[in-house]
Amino acid sequence: MGKRVALVLAGCGVFDGSEIHEASAALVHLSRGGAEVKIFAPNIEQRDVVNHLKGSPTEEKRNVLVESARLARGNIQDLAELKADEFDVVIFPGGFGVAKNLCSWAVDGKNCTVNEHVNSTLQAFHSAKKPIGLCCISPVLAAKVFPGCEVTVGQDKNVDGRFPDAETASAIAELGCKHICKNVNESHVDKANKIVTTCAFMCKAPLHEIFDGIGTMVQEVLKLA
C-alpha cells in the first residue's frame, strides 16, 4: 500500500499562491512513488492578487482554497479538515503564497505569524513523528514553528547570481535554526525532526534541475514515512 500524503497549497500562481511547477513536480514524483495524495488549502482570503502578466497587484479579492482548487483539478479540501492521523506525510510546495497566505513572512520576515491551521498541521505531524516535506520558501514555516530544526533554502550567499534571496538563510539562522547549504538538485534531511527541504525556485536554475531536487525531497519523505 502506498504512503498517504497530504499536500498543502497556498493558492495558484507564483506571485500570490503556490508555485505551479513545484506543486506539479511534487505530484508527479508522488505518483511515481506510489503515494495516495489528498490536497488541502486554507479557506481564507488571499493577502493580495497579482496580475502575473504585469507583475503588479490588482484590486481583486480571491480565496486561497478556491484558487488552489485550480491546481487540484477541483479535488481539494479545507485545511481545517486535515487529520494528521489519516496521513503518513505532509508536503508544502513553495511560491509567494506561502509567504503571504500561509504565513506573513513576505511582510514581517522572521517576525511573521503562521496561519493557525498551517501551524496546527505542522505541529500534529511533528508530534506524531511523521515526515514533513517543504520546498522553495516553505522551509521558513518549519524554521518559525520548530526552533532548532535544520532546513535549506539553497545557499546563504548569492553564488553566481543564482540565489537572489540568499538573505533568507540568515533570517532562518536568526530564528535559532541551522541553515544547510545545498544545490538545487539536492535536499536536506533533518533526521531528528523528520523535516526534508529543497530550494527549488529559490535558485535560478533550469526547470529540470528544480524538478529533480523536488524529486529527492519526495523520495526522502517517503523513505522516512
Coordinates of N, CA and C in Angstrom, one line a residue:
M1 N 0.8 -1.2 0.0 CA 0.0 0.0 0.0 C 0.9 1.2 0.0
G2 N 0.5 2.2 -0.8 CA 1.3 3.4 -0.9 C 1.2 4.3 0.3
K3 N 2.1 5.2 0.5 CA 2.1 6.1 1.6 C 0.9 7.2 1.4
R4 N 0.3 7.5 2.5 CA -0.8 8.5 2.4 C -0.2 9.9 2.6
V5 N -0.3 10.8 1.6 CA 0.3 12.1 1.6 C -0.7 13.2 1.6
A6 N -0.6 14.2 2.5 CA -1.3 15.4 2.4 C -0.5 16.5 1.7
L7 N -1.0 17.1 0.7 CA -0.2 18.2 0.0 C -1.0 19.5 0.3
V8 N -0.3 20.5 0.8 CA -1.0 21.7 1.2 C -0.6 22.9 0.3
L9 N -1.6 23.5 -0.3 CA -1.4 24.5 -1.3 C -1.7 25.9 -0.7
A10 N -1.3 27.0 -1.4 CA -1.4 28.3 -0.9 C -2.0 29.2 -1.9
G11 N -2.8 28.7 -2.9 CA -3.3 29.5 -4.0 C -2.8 28.9 -5.3
C12 N -2.9 29.7 -6.4 CA -2.5 29.2 -7.7 C -1.7 30.3 -8.4
G13 N -0.4 30.2 -8.5 CA 0.4 31.2 -9.2 C 1.5 31.7 -8.3
V14 N 2.7 31.8 -8.9 CA 3.9 32.0 -8.1 C 3.9 33.3 -7.3
F15 N 3.3 34.4 -7.8 CA 3.4 35.7 -7.1 C 2.4 35.9 -6.0
D16 N 1.3 35.0 -5.9 CA 0.3 35.2 -4.9 C -0.2 33.9 -4.4
G17 N 0.3 32.8 -4.9 CA -0.2 31.5 -4.4 C 0.9 30.4 -4.5
S18 N 0.5 29.2 -4.7 CA 1.5 28.1 -4.9 C 2.2 28.2 -6.2
E19 N 3.5 27.9 -6.2 CA 4.3 27.8 -7.5 C 3.8 26.6 -8.3
I20 N 3.2 26.8 -9.4 CA 2.6 25.7 -10.1 C 3.5 24.6 -10.5
H21 N 4.7 24.9 -11.0 CA 5.7 23.9 -11.4 C 6.1 23.0 -10.2
E22 N 6.3 23.7 -9.0 CA 6.7 23.0 -7.8 C 5.6 22.0 -7.4
A23 N 4.3 22.5 -7.4 CA 3.2 21.6 -7.0 C 3.1 20.5 -7.9
S24 N 3.2 20.7 -9.2 CA 3.1 19.7 -10.2 C 4.2 18.7 -10.1
A25 N 5.4 19.2 -9.9 CA 6.6 18.3 -9.7 C 6.4 17.4 -8.5
A26 N 5.9 17.9 -7.4 CA 5.7 17.1 -6.2 C 4.7 16.0 -6.5
L27 N 3.6 16.4 -7.2 CA 2.5 15.4 -7.5 C 3.0 14.3 -8.5
V28 N 3.9 14.7 -9.5 CA 4.4 13.7 -10.4 C 5.3 12.7 -9.6
H29 N 6.2 13.2 -8.8 CA 7.1 12.4 -8.0 C 6.3 11.5 -7.0
L30 N 5.3 12.0 -6.4 CA 4.5 11.3 -5.5 C 3.7 10.1 -6.3
S31 N 3.2 10.5 -7.4 CA 2.6 9.5 -8.3 C 3.5 8.3 -8.6
R32 N 4.8 8.7 -9.0 CA 5.8 7.7 -9.4 C 6.2 6.9 -8.1
G33 N 6.1 7.5 -7.0 CA 6.4 6.8 -5.7 C 5.3 5.9 -5.2
G34 N 4.1 5.9 -5.9 CA 3.0 5.1 -5.5 C 2.2 5.6 -4.3
A35 N 2.3 7.0 -4.1 CA 1.7 7.6 -2.9 C 0.2 7.8 -3.2
E36 N -0.6 7.8 -2.2 CA -2.0 8.2 -2.3 C -2.1 9.7 -1.7
V37 N -2.5 10.6 -2.6 CA -2.4 12.0 -2.3 C -3.8 12.6 -2.1
K38 N -3.9 13.4 -1.1 CA -5.1 14.3 -0.9 C -4.6 15.8 -0.8
I39 N -5.3 16.7 -1.4 CA -4.8 18.1 -1.4 C -5.7 19.0 -0.5
F40 N -5.0 19.9 0.1 CA -5.7 20.8 1.1 C -5.2 22.2 0.9
A41 N -6.0 23.2 1.3 CA -5.6 24.6 1.4 C -6.5 25.3 2.4
P42 N -6.0 26.3 3.0 CA -6.8 27.1 4.0 C -8.0 27.9 3.3
N43 N -9.1 27.9 3.9 CA -10.3 28.6 3.3 C -10.2 30.0 3.8
I44 N -9.3 30.8 3.3 CA -9.1 32.2 3.7 C -8.9 33.1 2.4
E45 N -9.1 34.4 2.6 CA -8.8 35.3 1.6 C -7.3 35.5 1.3
Q46 N -6.9 35.6 0.1 CA -5.5 35.9 -0.2 C -5.1 37.2 0.3
R47 N -3.8 37.3 0.6 CA -3.3 38.7 1.1 C -3.4 39.7 0.0
D48 N -3.1 39.2 -1.2 CA -3.3 40.1 -2.4 C -3.5 39.2 -3.7
V49 N -3.8 39.8 -4.8 CA -4.0 39.2 -6.0 C -3.1 39.9 -7.0
V50 N -2.2 39.1 -7.7 CA -1.2 39.7 -8.5 C -1.5 39.4 -10.0
N51 N -1.5 40.4 -10.8 CA -1.5 40.2 -12.3 C -0.2 39.6 -12.7
H52 N -0.2 38.4 -13.1 CA 1.1 37.7 -13.4 C 1.7 38.1 -14.7
L53 N 0.9 38.8 -15.6 CA 1.4 39.3 -16.8 C 2.2 40.6 -16.6
K54 N 1.7 41.4 -15.7 CA 2.3 42.7 -15.4 C 3.2 42.6 -14.2
G55 N 3.0 41.6 -13.3 CA 3.7 41.5 -12.1 C 3.3 42.5 -11.0
S56 N 2.1 43.1 -11.1 CA 1.7 44.1 -10.2 C 0.4 43.7 -9.5
P57 N 0.1 44.1 -8.3 CA -1.1 43.8 -7.6 C -2.3 44.4 -8.2
T58 N -3.5 43.7 -8.1 CA -4.8 44.3 -8.6 C -5.7 44.6 -7.4
E59 N -6.9 45.0 -7.7 CA -7.9 45.3 -6.7 C -8.8 44.1 -6.4
E60 N -8.5 43.0 -7.1 CA -9.3 41.8 -6.9 C -9.2 41.2 -5.5
K61 N -10.2 40.4 -5.2 CA -10.2 39.6 -4.0 C -10.4 38.1 -4.4
R62 N -9.6 37.2 -3.9 CA -9.7 35.8 -4.2 C -9.5 35.0 -3.0
N63 N -10.0 33.8 -3.0 CA -9.9 32.8 -1.9 C -8.9 31.8 -2.1
V64 N -8.1 31.5 -1.1 CA -6.9 30.6 -1.3 C -7.4 29.2 -1.6
L65 N -8.5 28.7 -1.0 CA -9.0 27.4 -1.3 C -9.6 27.3 -2.7
V66 N -10.3 28.3 -3.1 CA -10.9 28.3 -4.4 C -9.8 28.3 -5.5
E67 N -8.8 29.2 -5.3 CA -7.7 29.3 -6.3 C -6.9 28.0 -6.3
S68 N -6.7 27.4 -5.1 CA -5.9 26.1 -5.1 C -6.6 25.0 -5.8
A69 N -7.9 25.1 -5.8 CA -8.7 24.1 -6.5 C -8.4 24.0 -8.0
R70 N -7.9 25.1 -8.6 CA -7.5 25.0 -10.0 C -6.3 24.0 -10.1
L71 N -5.4 24.0 -9.2 CA -4.3 23.1 -9.3 C -4.7 21.7 -8.9
A72 N -5.6 21.6 -8.0 CA -6.1 20.3 -7.6 C -7.1 19.6 -8.5
R73 N -7.4 20.3 -9.6 CA -8.4 19.8 -10.5 C -9.8 19.7 -9.8
G74 N -10.0 20.5 -8.8 CA -11.3 20.5 -8.1 C -11.3 19.6 -6.9
N75 N -10.4 18.7 -6.8 CA -10.4 17.7 -5.8 C -9.6 18.1 -4.6
I76 N -10.2 18.9 -3.7 CA -9.4 19.6 -2.6 C -10.3 19.7 -1.4
Q77 N -9.7 19.8 -0.2 CA -10.5 20.0 1.0 C -9.9 21.2 1.8
D78 N -10.7 21.8 2.6 CA -10.3 22.8 3.6 C -9.2 22.3 4.5
L79 N -8.2 23.0 4.7 CA -7.1 22.6 5.5 C -7.6 22.3 7.0
A80 N -8.6 23.0 7.4 CA -9.2 22.8 8.7 C -9.7 21.4 8.9
E81 N -9.9 20.6 7.8 CA -10.4 19.3 7.9 C -9.3 18.2 7.9
L82 N -8.1 18.6 7.7 CA -7.0 17.7 7.7 C -6.7 17.1 9.0
K83 N -6.7 15.7 9.1 CA -6.4 15.0 10.3 C -5.1 14.2 10.1
A84 N -4.1 14.6 10.9 CA -2.8 14.0 10.7 C -2.8 12.5 10.9
D85 N -3.7 12.0 11.7 CA -3.7 10.5 11.9 C -4.1 9.7 10.7
E86 N -4.6 10.4 9.7 CA -5.1 9.8 8.4 C -4.0 9.8 7.4
F87 N -2.8 10.4 7.7 CA -1.8 10.5 6.7 C -0.4 10.1 7.3
D88 N 0.5 9.8 6.3 CA 1.9 9.4 6.7 C 2.9 10.6 6.6
V89 N 2.5 11.5 5.7 CA 3.4 12.6 5.3 C 2.6 13.8 5.0
V90 N 3.2 15.0 5.2 CA 2.6 16.3 4.7 C 3.7 17.0 3.9
I91 N 3.3 17.6 2.8 CA 4.2 18.3 1.9 C 3.7 19.7 1.6
F92 N 4.6 20.7 1.6 CA 4.2 22.1 1.3 C 5.0 22.5 0.1
P93 N 4.5 22.7 -1.1 CA 5.2 23.3 -2.2 C 5.4 24.8 -1.9
G94 N 6.3 25.5 -2.7 CA 6.5 26.9 -2.4 C 5.7 27.8 -3.2
G95 N 6.2 29.0 -3.4 CA 5.5 30.1 -4.1 C 5.3 31.2 -3.1
F96 N 5.1 32.5 -3.6 CA 4.9 33.6 -2.7 C 3.7 33.5 -1.8
G97 N 2.7 32.6 -2.3 CA 1.5 32.4 -1.5 C 1.8 31.8 -0.1
V98 N 2.9 31.1 0.0 CA 3.3 30.5 1.3 C 3.7 31.7 2.2
A99 N 4.4 32.6 1.7 CA 4.9 33.8 2.5 C 3.9 34.9 2.7
K100 N 2.7 34.8 1.9 CA 1.7 35.8 2.0 C 0.4 35.2 2.7
N101 N 0.1 33.9 2.3 CA -1.2 33.4 2.8 C -1.1 32.4 3.9
L102 N 0.0 31.6 3.8 CA 0.2 30.5 4.9 C 0.9 31.1 6.1
C103 N 1.6 32.2 5.9 CA 2.2 33.0 7.0 C 2.4 34.4 6.5
S104 N 3.0 35.3 7.3 CA 3.2 36.7 6.9 C 4.7 37.0 6.7
W105 N 5.4 36.0 6.3 CA 6.9 36.2 6.0 C 7.1 37.3 5.0
A106 N 6.3 37.4 4.0 CA 6.5 38.4 2.9 C 6.5 39.8 3.5
V107 N 5.8 40.0 4.5 CA 5.7 41.4 5.1 C 6.6 41.5 6.4
D108 N 6.6 40.5 7.2 CA 7.2 40.5 8.5 C 8.5 39.8 8.7
G109 N 8.9 39.0 7.7 CA 10.2 38.3 7.8 C 10.1 37.3 8.9
K110 N 11.3 37.3 9.7 CA 11.4 36.3 10.8 C 10.4 36.6 11.9
N111 N 9.8 37.8 11.9 CA 8.8 38.1 12.9 C 7.4 37.7 12.5
C112 N 7.3 36.9 11.5 CA 6.0 36.6 10.9 C 5.1 35.8 11.9
T113 N 3.8 35.7 11.6 CA 2.9 34.8 12.2 C 2.5 33.7 11.2
V114 N 2.2 32.6 11.7 CA 1.8 31.4 10.8 C 0.3 31.2 11.0
N115 N -0.4 31.0 9.8 CA -1.8 30.7 9.9 C -2.1 29.5 10.9
E116 N -3.2 29.7 11.6 CA -3.5 28.7 12.7 C -3.6 27.3 12.2
H117 N -4.2 27.1 11.1 CA -4.4 25.7 10.6 C -3.1 25.1 10.0
V118 N -2.3 26.0 9.4 CA -0.9 25.6 9.0 C -0.1 25.2 10.2
N119 N -0.1 26.0 11.2 CA 0.7 25.8 12.4 C 0.2 24.5 13.1
S120 N -1.1 24.3 13.2 CA -1.6 23.1 13.9 C -1.3 21.8 13.1
T121 N -1.3 21.9 11.7 CA -1.0 20.8 10.9 C 0.5 20.4 11.1
L122 N 1.4 21.4 11.0 CA 2.8 21.1 11.2 C 3.1 20.5 12.6
Q123 N 2.4 21.1 13.6 CA 2.6 20.6 15.0 C 2.1 19.1 15.1
A124 N 1.0 18.8 14.5 CA 0.4 17.5 14.6 C 1.3 16.4 13.9
F125 N 1.8 16.7 12.7 CA 2.7 15.8 12.1 C 4.0 15.6 12.8
H126 N 4.5 16.7 13.3 CA 5.8 16.7 14.1 C 5.6 15.9 15.4
S127 N 4.6 16.1 16.1 CA 4.3 15.4 17.3 C 4.1 13.9 17.1
A128 N 3.6 13.6 16.0 CA 3.4 12.1 15.6 C 4.6 11.5 15.0
K129 N 5.7 12.3 14.9 CA 6.9 11.9 14.3 C 6.7 11.4 12.9
K130 N 5.9 12.2 12.1 CA 5.6 11.9 10.7 C 6.4 12.9 9.9
P131 N 7.0 12.5 8.8 CA 7.8 13.4 8.0 C 7.1 14.6 7.3
I132 N 7.8 15.7 7.2 CA 7.3 17.0 6.7 C 8.2 17.4 5.5
G133 N 7.7 17.6 4.3 CA 8.5 18.0 3.2 C 8.1 19.4 2.8
L134 N 9.2 20.2 2.6 CA 8.9 21.6 2.2 C 9.9 22.1 1.1
C135 N 9.5 22.9 0.2 CA 10.4 23.4 -0.8 C 10.3 24.8 -1.1
C136 N 11.3 25.4 -1.7 CA 11.4 26.8 -2.0 C 11.3 27.7 -0.7
I137 N 10.4 28.6 -0.6 CA 10.3 29.4 0.6 C 9.6 28.7 1.8
S138 N 8.9 27.6 1.5 CA 8.2 26.9 2.6 C 9.0 26.5 3.8
P139 N 10.3 26.2 3.6 CA 11.1 25.9 4.8 C 11.0 26.9 6.0
V140 N 10.7 28.2 5.6 CA 10.6 29.2 6.7 C 9.4 28.8 7.6
L141 N 8.5 28.1 7.2 CA 7.4 27.6 8.1 C 7.9 26.8 9.2
A142 N 8.8 25.8 8.8 CA 9.4 24.9 9.8 C 10.3 25.7 10.7
A143 N 11.1 26.7 10.1 CA 12.0 27.5 10.9 C 11.3 28.3 12.0
K144 N 10.1 28.8 11.6 CA 9.3 29.6 12.6 C 8.6 28.7 13.6
V145 N 8.1 27.5 13.2 CA 7.4 26.7 14.1 C 8.2 25.8 15.0
F146 N 9.4 25.4 14.4 CA 10.3 24.4 15.1 C 11.7 25.0 15.3
P147 N 11.9 25.9 16.3 CA 13.2 26.4 16.6 C 14.2 25.3 16.8
G148 N 15.4 25.5 16.2 CA 16.4 24.5 16.3 C 16.5 23.4 15.2
C149 N 15.5 23.5 14.3 CA 15.5 22.5 13.2 C 16.5 22.9 12.2
E150 N 16.7 21.9 11.2 CA 17.7 22.2 10.1 C 16.9 22.2 8.8
V151 N 17.1 23.2 8.0 CA 16.5 23.4 6.7 C 17.4 23.9 5.7
T152 N 17.0 23.8 4.4 CA 17.8 24.5 3.4 C 16.8 25.3 2.5
V153 N 17.3 26.5 2.1 CA 16.7 27.3 1.0 C 17.7 27.5 -0.1
G154 N 18.7 26.6 -0.1 CA 19.7 26.7 -1.2 C 21.1 27.1 -0.6
Q155 N 21.5 28.3 -0.9 CA 22.8 28.8 -0.4 C 22.6 30.1 0.4
D156 N 23.6 30.4 1.3 CA 23.5 31.6 2.1 C 24.2 32.8 1.5
K157 N 24.7 32.6 0.3 CA 25.3 33.7 -0.4 C 24.8 33.6 -1.9
N158 N 24.7 34.8 -2.5 CA 24.2 34.8 -3.9 C 25.3 34.3 -4.9
V159 N 25.5 33.0 -4.9 CA 26.6 32.4 -5.7 C 26.2 32.6 -7.2
D160 N 27.1 33.3 -7.9 CA 26.9 33.5 -9.4 C 25.6 34.1 -9.7
G161 N 25.0 34.8 -8.8 CA 23.7 35.5 -9.1 C 22.5 34.5 -9.2
R162 N 22.8 33.2 -8.7 CA 21.8 32.2 -8.8 C 20.9 32.1 -7.6
F163 N 21.3 32.8 -6.5 CA 20.5 32.7 -5.3 C 20.2 34.2 -4.8
P164 N 19.3 34.9 -5.5 CA 19.0 36.3 -5.2 C 18.3 36.5 -3.8
D165 N 17.8 35.4 -3.2 CA 17.1 35.5 -1.9 C 17.9 34.9 -0.8
A166 N 19.2 34.9 -1.0 CA 20.1 34.2 -0.1 C 20.0 34.7 1.4
E167 N 19.5 35.9 1.5 CA 19.4 36.5 2.9 C 18.4 35.7 3.7
T168 N 17.5 35.0 3.1 CA 16.5 34.2 3.8 C 17.3 33.2 4.7
A169 N 18.4 32.7 4.3 CA 19.2 31.8 5.1 C 19.6 32.4 6.4
S170 N 20.0 33.7 6.4 CA 20.4 34.5 7.6 C 19.2 34.6 8.5
A171 N 18.0 34.9 8.0 CA 16.8 35.1 8.8 C 16.5 33.8 9.5
I172 N 16.7 32.7 8.8 CA 16.4 31.3 9.4 C 17.3 31.1 10.5
A173 N 18.6 31.5 10.4 CA 19.6 31.3 11.5 C 19.2 32.2 12.7
E174 N 18.7 33.4 12.4 CA 18.3 34.3 13.5 C 17.1 33.7 14.3
L175 N 16.4 32.8 13.7 CA 15.3 32.1 14.4 C 15.8 31.0 15.2
G176 N 17.1 30.8 15.2 CA 17.6 29.7 16.1 C 17.7 28.4 15.3
C177 N 17.5 28.4 14.0 CA 17.6 27.2 13.2 C 18.9 27.1 12.5
K178 N 19.3 25.9 12.0 CA 20.5 25.7 11.2 C 20.2 25.7 9.7
H179 N 20.8 26.6 9.0 CA 20.6 26.5 7.5 C 21.7 25.7 6.9
I180 N 21.4 24.7 6.1 CA 22.3 23.9 5.4 C 22.4 24.2 4.0
C181 N 23.6 24.6 3.5 CA 23.7 24.9 2.1 C 23.6 23.7 1.2
K182 N 22.8 23.8 0.2 CA 22.6 22.7 -0.8 C 22.4 23.2 -2.2
N183 N 22.7 22.4 -3.2 CA 22.5 22.7 -4.5 C 21.0 22.5 -4.9
V184 N 20.6 23.0 -6.0 CA 19.2 23.0 -6.4 C 18.7 21.5 -6.6
N185 N 19.6 20.6 -7.0 CA 19.1 19.3 -7.3 C 19.3 18.3 -6.1
E186 N 19.5 19.0 -4.9 CA 19.7 18.2 -3.6 C 18.6 18.6 -2.7
S187 N 18.4 17.8 -1.6 CA 17.6 18.2 -0.5 C 18.4 17.9 0.8
H188 N 17.8 18.5 1.9 CA 18.5 18.2 3.2 C 17.5 17.5 4.1
V189 N 18.0 16.5 4.8 CA 17.1 15.7 5.7 C 17.5 16.0 7.1
D190 N 16.6 16.6 7.9 CA 16.8 16.8 9.3 C 16.2 15.5 10.0
K191 N 17.1 14.6 10.3 CA 16.6 13.3 10.7 C 15.9 13.4 12.1
A192 N 16.4 14.2 12.9 CA 15.9 14.4 14.3 C 14.4 14.8 14.3
N193 N 14.1 15.7 13.3 CA 12.8 16.3 13.2 C 11.9 15.8 12.1
K194 N 12.6 14.9 11.3 CA 11.9 14.3 10.1 C 11.4 15.4 9.2
I195 N 12.2 16.4 8.9 CA 11.9 17.5 8.0 C 12.9 17.5 6.8
V196 N 12.3 17.4 5.6 CA 13.1 17.4 4.4 C 12.8 18.6 3.6
T197 N 13.9 19.3 3.2 CA 13.7 20.6 2.4 C 14.6 20.6 1.2
T198 N 14.1 21.4 0.2 CA 14.9 21.6 -1.0 C 14.6 23.0 -1.5
C199 N 15.5 23.6 -2.2 CA 15.4 25.1 -2.5 C 14.5 25.4 -3.7
A200 N 14.4 24.5 -4.7 CA 13.5 24.7 -5.8 C 13.8 26.1 -6.5
F201 N 12.7 26.9 -6.6 CA 12.9 28.2 -7.3 C 13.6 29.3 -6.5
M202 N 14.0 29.0 -5.3 CA 14.9 29.9 -4.6 C 16.2 30.0 -5.4
C203 N 16.5 29.1 -6.3 CA 17.6 29.1 -7.1 C 17.2 29.4 -8.6
K204 N 17.9 30.2 -9.3 CA 17.7 30.4 -10.7 C 18.4 29.3 -11.4
A205 N 17.6 28.3 -11.8 CA 18.1 27.1 -12.4 C 17.2 26.6 -13.5
P206 N 17.6 25.7 -14.4 CA 16.7 25.1 -15.4 C 15.7 24.3 -14.7
L207 N 14.5 24.3 -15.3 CA 13.3 23.6 -14.7 C 13.6 22.2 -14.3
H208 N 14.4 21.5 -15.2 CA 14.6 20.0 -14.9 C 15.4 19.8 -13.6
E209 N 16.3 20.8 -13.3 CA 17.1 20.7 -12.1 C 16.2 20.9 -10.9
I210 N 15.3 21.8 -11.0 CA 14.3 22.1 -9.9 C 13.4 20.9 -9.7
F211 N 13.0 20.3 -10.8 CA 12.1 19.1 -10.8 C 12.9 17.9 -10.1
D212 N 14.2 17.8 -10.4 CA 15.0 16.7 -9.8 C 15.2 16.9 -8.3
G213 N 15.4 18.2 -7.9 CA 15.6 18.5 -6.5 C 14.3 18.2 -5.7
I214 N 13.1 18.5 -6.3 CA 11.9 18.2 -5.6 C 11.7 16.7 -5.5
G215 N 12.2 16.0 -6.5 CA 12.2 14.5 -6.6 C 12.9 13.9 -5.4
T216 N 14.1 14.5 -5.1 CA 14.9 14.0 -3.9 C 14.2 14.2 -2.6
M217 N 13.5 15.4 -2.5 CA 12.7 15.7 -1.3 C 11.6 14.7 -1.2
V218 N 10.8 14.4 -2.2 CA 9.7 13.5 -2.2 C 10.2 12.0 -1.8
Q219 N 11.3 11.6 -2.4 CA 11.9 10.3 -2.1 C 12.2 10.2 -0.7
E220 N 12.9 11.2 -0.1 CA 13.3 11.2 1.3 C 12.1 11.1 2.2
V221 N 11.1 11.9 2.0 CA 10.0 11.9 2.9 C 9.2 10.6 2.9
L222 N 9.2 10.0 1.7 CA 8.5 8.7 1.6 C 9.3 7.6 2.3
K223 N 10.7 7.7 2.2 CA 11.5 6.8 2.9 C 11.4 6.9 4.4
L224 N 11.2 8.1 4.9 CA 11.1 8.4 6.3 C 9.7 7.9 6.9
A225 N 8.7 7.8 6.0 CA 7.3 7.6 6.5 C 7.2 6.1 7.0

